[in-house]
mmCIF file of C-alpha atoms in Angstrom:
data_model
loop_
_atom_site.group_PDB
_atom_site.id
_atom_site.type_symbol
_atom_site.label_atom_id
_atom_site.label_comp_id
_atom_site.label_asym_id
_atom_site.label_seq_id
_atom_site.Cartn_x
_atom_site.Cartn_y
_atom_site.Cartn_z
ATOM 1 C CA MET A 1 9.694 -10.730 -18.334
ATOM 2 C CA ASP A 2 11.145 -9.973 -21.772
ATOM 3 C CA GLU A 3 7.666 -9.448 -23.180
ATOM 4 C CA LEU A 4 6.901 -6.988 -20.407
ATOM 5 C CA ALA A 5 10.229 -5.241 -20.992
ATOM 6 C CA GLY A 6 9.332 -4.954 -24.665
ATOM 7 C CA HIS A 7 6.162 -3.050 -23.805
ATOM 8 C CA VAL A 8 7.474 -1.018 -20.870
ATOM 9 C CA SER A 9 10.961 0.457 -20.707
ATOM 10 C CA LYS A 10 13.508 -1.350 -18.564
ATOM 11 C CA ARG A 11 14.058 1.873 -16.624
ATOM 12 C CA VAL A 12 10.419 1.947 -15.474
ATOM 13 C CA ILE A 13 10.590 -1.721 -14.445
ATOM 14 C CA GLY A 14 13.858 -1.102 -12.585
ATOM 15 C CA GLU A 15 12.408 1.880 -10.736
ATOM 16 C CA ALA A 16 9.357 -0.153 -9.688
ATOM 17 C CA ILE A 17 11.573 -2.997 -8.447
ATOM 18 C CA ILE A 18 13.760 -0.596 -6.451
ATOM 19 C CA VAL A 19 10.688 0.993 -4.842
ATOM 20 C CA TRP A 20 9.309 -2.485 -4.091
ATOM 21 C CA MET A 21 12.563 -3.599 -2.432
ATOM 22 C CA ILE A 22 12.741 -0.473 -0.261
ATOM 23 C CA CYS A 23 9.127 -0.913 0.856
ATOM 24 C CA PHE A 24 9.695 -4.641 1.446
ATOM 25 C CA ILE A 25 12.611 -3.862 3.752
ATOM 26 C CA LEU A 26 10.491 -1.297 5.595
ATOM 27 C CA ALA A 27 7.637 -3.817 5.927
ATOM 28 C CA MET A 28 10.062 -6.392 7.345
ATOM 29 C CA GLY A 29 11.209 -3.900 9.962
ATOM 30 C CA GLY A 30 7.723 -3.300 11.324
ATOM 31 C CA GLN A 31 7.034 -4.311 14.930
ATOM 32 C CA ASP A 32 3.426 -5.226 14.255
ATOM 33 C CA GLY A 33 3.573 -9.006 14.383
ATOM 34 C CA GLY A 34 3.930 -9.353 10.621
ATOM 35 C CA PHE A 35 0.603 -7.800 9.607
ATOM 36 C CA VAL A 36 2.074 -5.234 7.203
ATOM 37 C CA LEU A 37 4.615 -7.711 5.823
ATOM 38 C CA GLY A 38 1.951 -10.348 5.146
ATOM 39 C CA TYR A 39 -0.376 -7.817 3.573
ATOM 40 C CA TYR A 40 2.470 -6.375 1.514
ATOM 41 C CA LEU A 41 3.532 -9.762 0.159
ATOM 42 C CA VAL A 42 0.000 -10.719 -0.890
ATOM 43 C CA ALA A 43 -0.735 -7.286 -2.341
ATOM 44 C CA SER A 44 2.613 -7.281 -4.179
ATOM 45 C CA PHE A 45 1.894 -10.650 -5.741
ATOM 46 C CA LEU A 46 -1.451 -9.363 -7.009
ATOM 47 C CA PHE A 47 0.093 -6.062 -8.125
ATOM 48 C CA TRP A 48 2.873 -7.672 -10.183
ATOM 49 C CA SER A 49 0.520 -10.298 -11.669
ATOM 50 C CA CYS A 50 -2.101 -7.787 -12.702
ATOM 51 C CA SER A 51 0.528 -5.358 -13.995
ATOM 52 C CA LEU A 52 2.000 -8.067 -16.188
ATOM 53 C CA ILE A 53 -1.422 -8.847 -17.640
ATOM 54 C CA TYR A 54 -2.243 -5.157 -18.104
ATOM 55 C CA PHE A 55 0.984 -4.191 -19.826
ATOM 56 C CA ARG A 56 1.004 -7.254 -22.074
ATOM 57 C CA SER A 57 -2.495 -6.410 -23.303
ATOM 58 C CA ARG A 58 -1.810 -2.728 -24.028
ATOM 59 C CA ARG A 59 0.142 -1.126 -26.840
ATOM 60 C CA TYR A 60 -0.164 2.478 -25.680
ATOM 61 C CA TYR A 61 0.095 3.814 -22.136
ATOM 62 C CA TRP A 62 -0.867 7.042 -20.525
ATOM 63 C CA PRO A 63 1.955 8.625 -18.540
ATOM 64 C CA SER A 64 -0.150 8.110 -15.420
ATOM 65 C CA ASP A 65 -0.112 4.318 -16.055
ATOM 66 C CA LEU A 66 3.661 4.280 -15.790
ATOM 67 C CA TRP A 67 3.678 6.492 -12.682
ATOM 68 C CA VAL A 68 1.172 4.231 -10.956
ATOM 69 C CA PHE A 69 3.335 1.234 -11.904
ATOM 70 C CA ARG A 70 6.403 2.937 -10.412
ATOM 71 C CA LEU A 71 4.671 4.100 -7.240
ATOM 72 C CA GLY A 72 2.317 1.130 -6.827
ATOM 73 C CA PRO A 73 4.542 -0.703 -4.325
ATOM 74 C CA PHE A 74 4.788 2.417 -2.153
ATOM 75 C CA ILE A 75 1.024 2.940 -2.293
ATOM 76 C CA LEU A 76 0.504 -0.690 -1.211
ATOM 77 C CA PHE A 77 2.940 -0.198 1.668
ATOM 78 C CA VAL A 78 1.108 2.924 2.867
ATOM 79 C CA LEU A 79 -2.245 1.111 2.607
ATOM 80 C CA GLY A 80 -0.813 -1.717 4.730
ATOM 81 C CA ILE A 81 0.282 0.709 7.444
ATOM 82 C CA VAL A 82 -3.068 2.510 7.361
ATOM 83 C CA GLY A 83 -4.940 -0.805 7.541
ATOM 84 C CA GLU A 84 -2.841 -1.997 10.464
ATOM 85 C CA THR A 85 -3.343 1.306 12.276
ATOM 86 C CA LEU A 86 -7.114 1.174 11.756
ATOM 87 C CA ALA A 87 -7.238 -2.446 12.943
ATOM 88 C CA GLU A 88 -5.354 -1.456 16.080
ATOM 89 C CA MET A 89 -7.593 1.572 16.710
ATOM 90 C CA LEU A 90 -10.733 -0.517 16.318
ATOM 91 C CA GLY A 91 -9.410 -3.203 18.656
ATOM 92 C CA TYR A 92 -9.002 -6.006 16.145
ATOM 93 C CA ARG A 93 -5.293 -6.401 16.956
#
């Protein structure tokens, strides 16, 4: 984590963690049988793993890279809700 903090400011990492925790709490509160929560946990694991690899390999970032890192957990949460809604509409749930 220190290597990641050396490449990306601690403020950006803190903001991403706060957004992740808020979305995690919202995913836990869903009454969908755990679909969004399960999706969110798997997607979050992949998001944090790939972000770590990406930021460790880069020396320069575009501002959009940092915004995507901050808002990535929220985007994953919205994709989980959309996926669950589509599965329900199509009769898979």
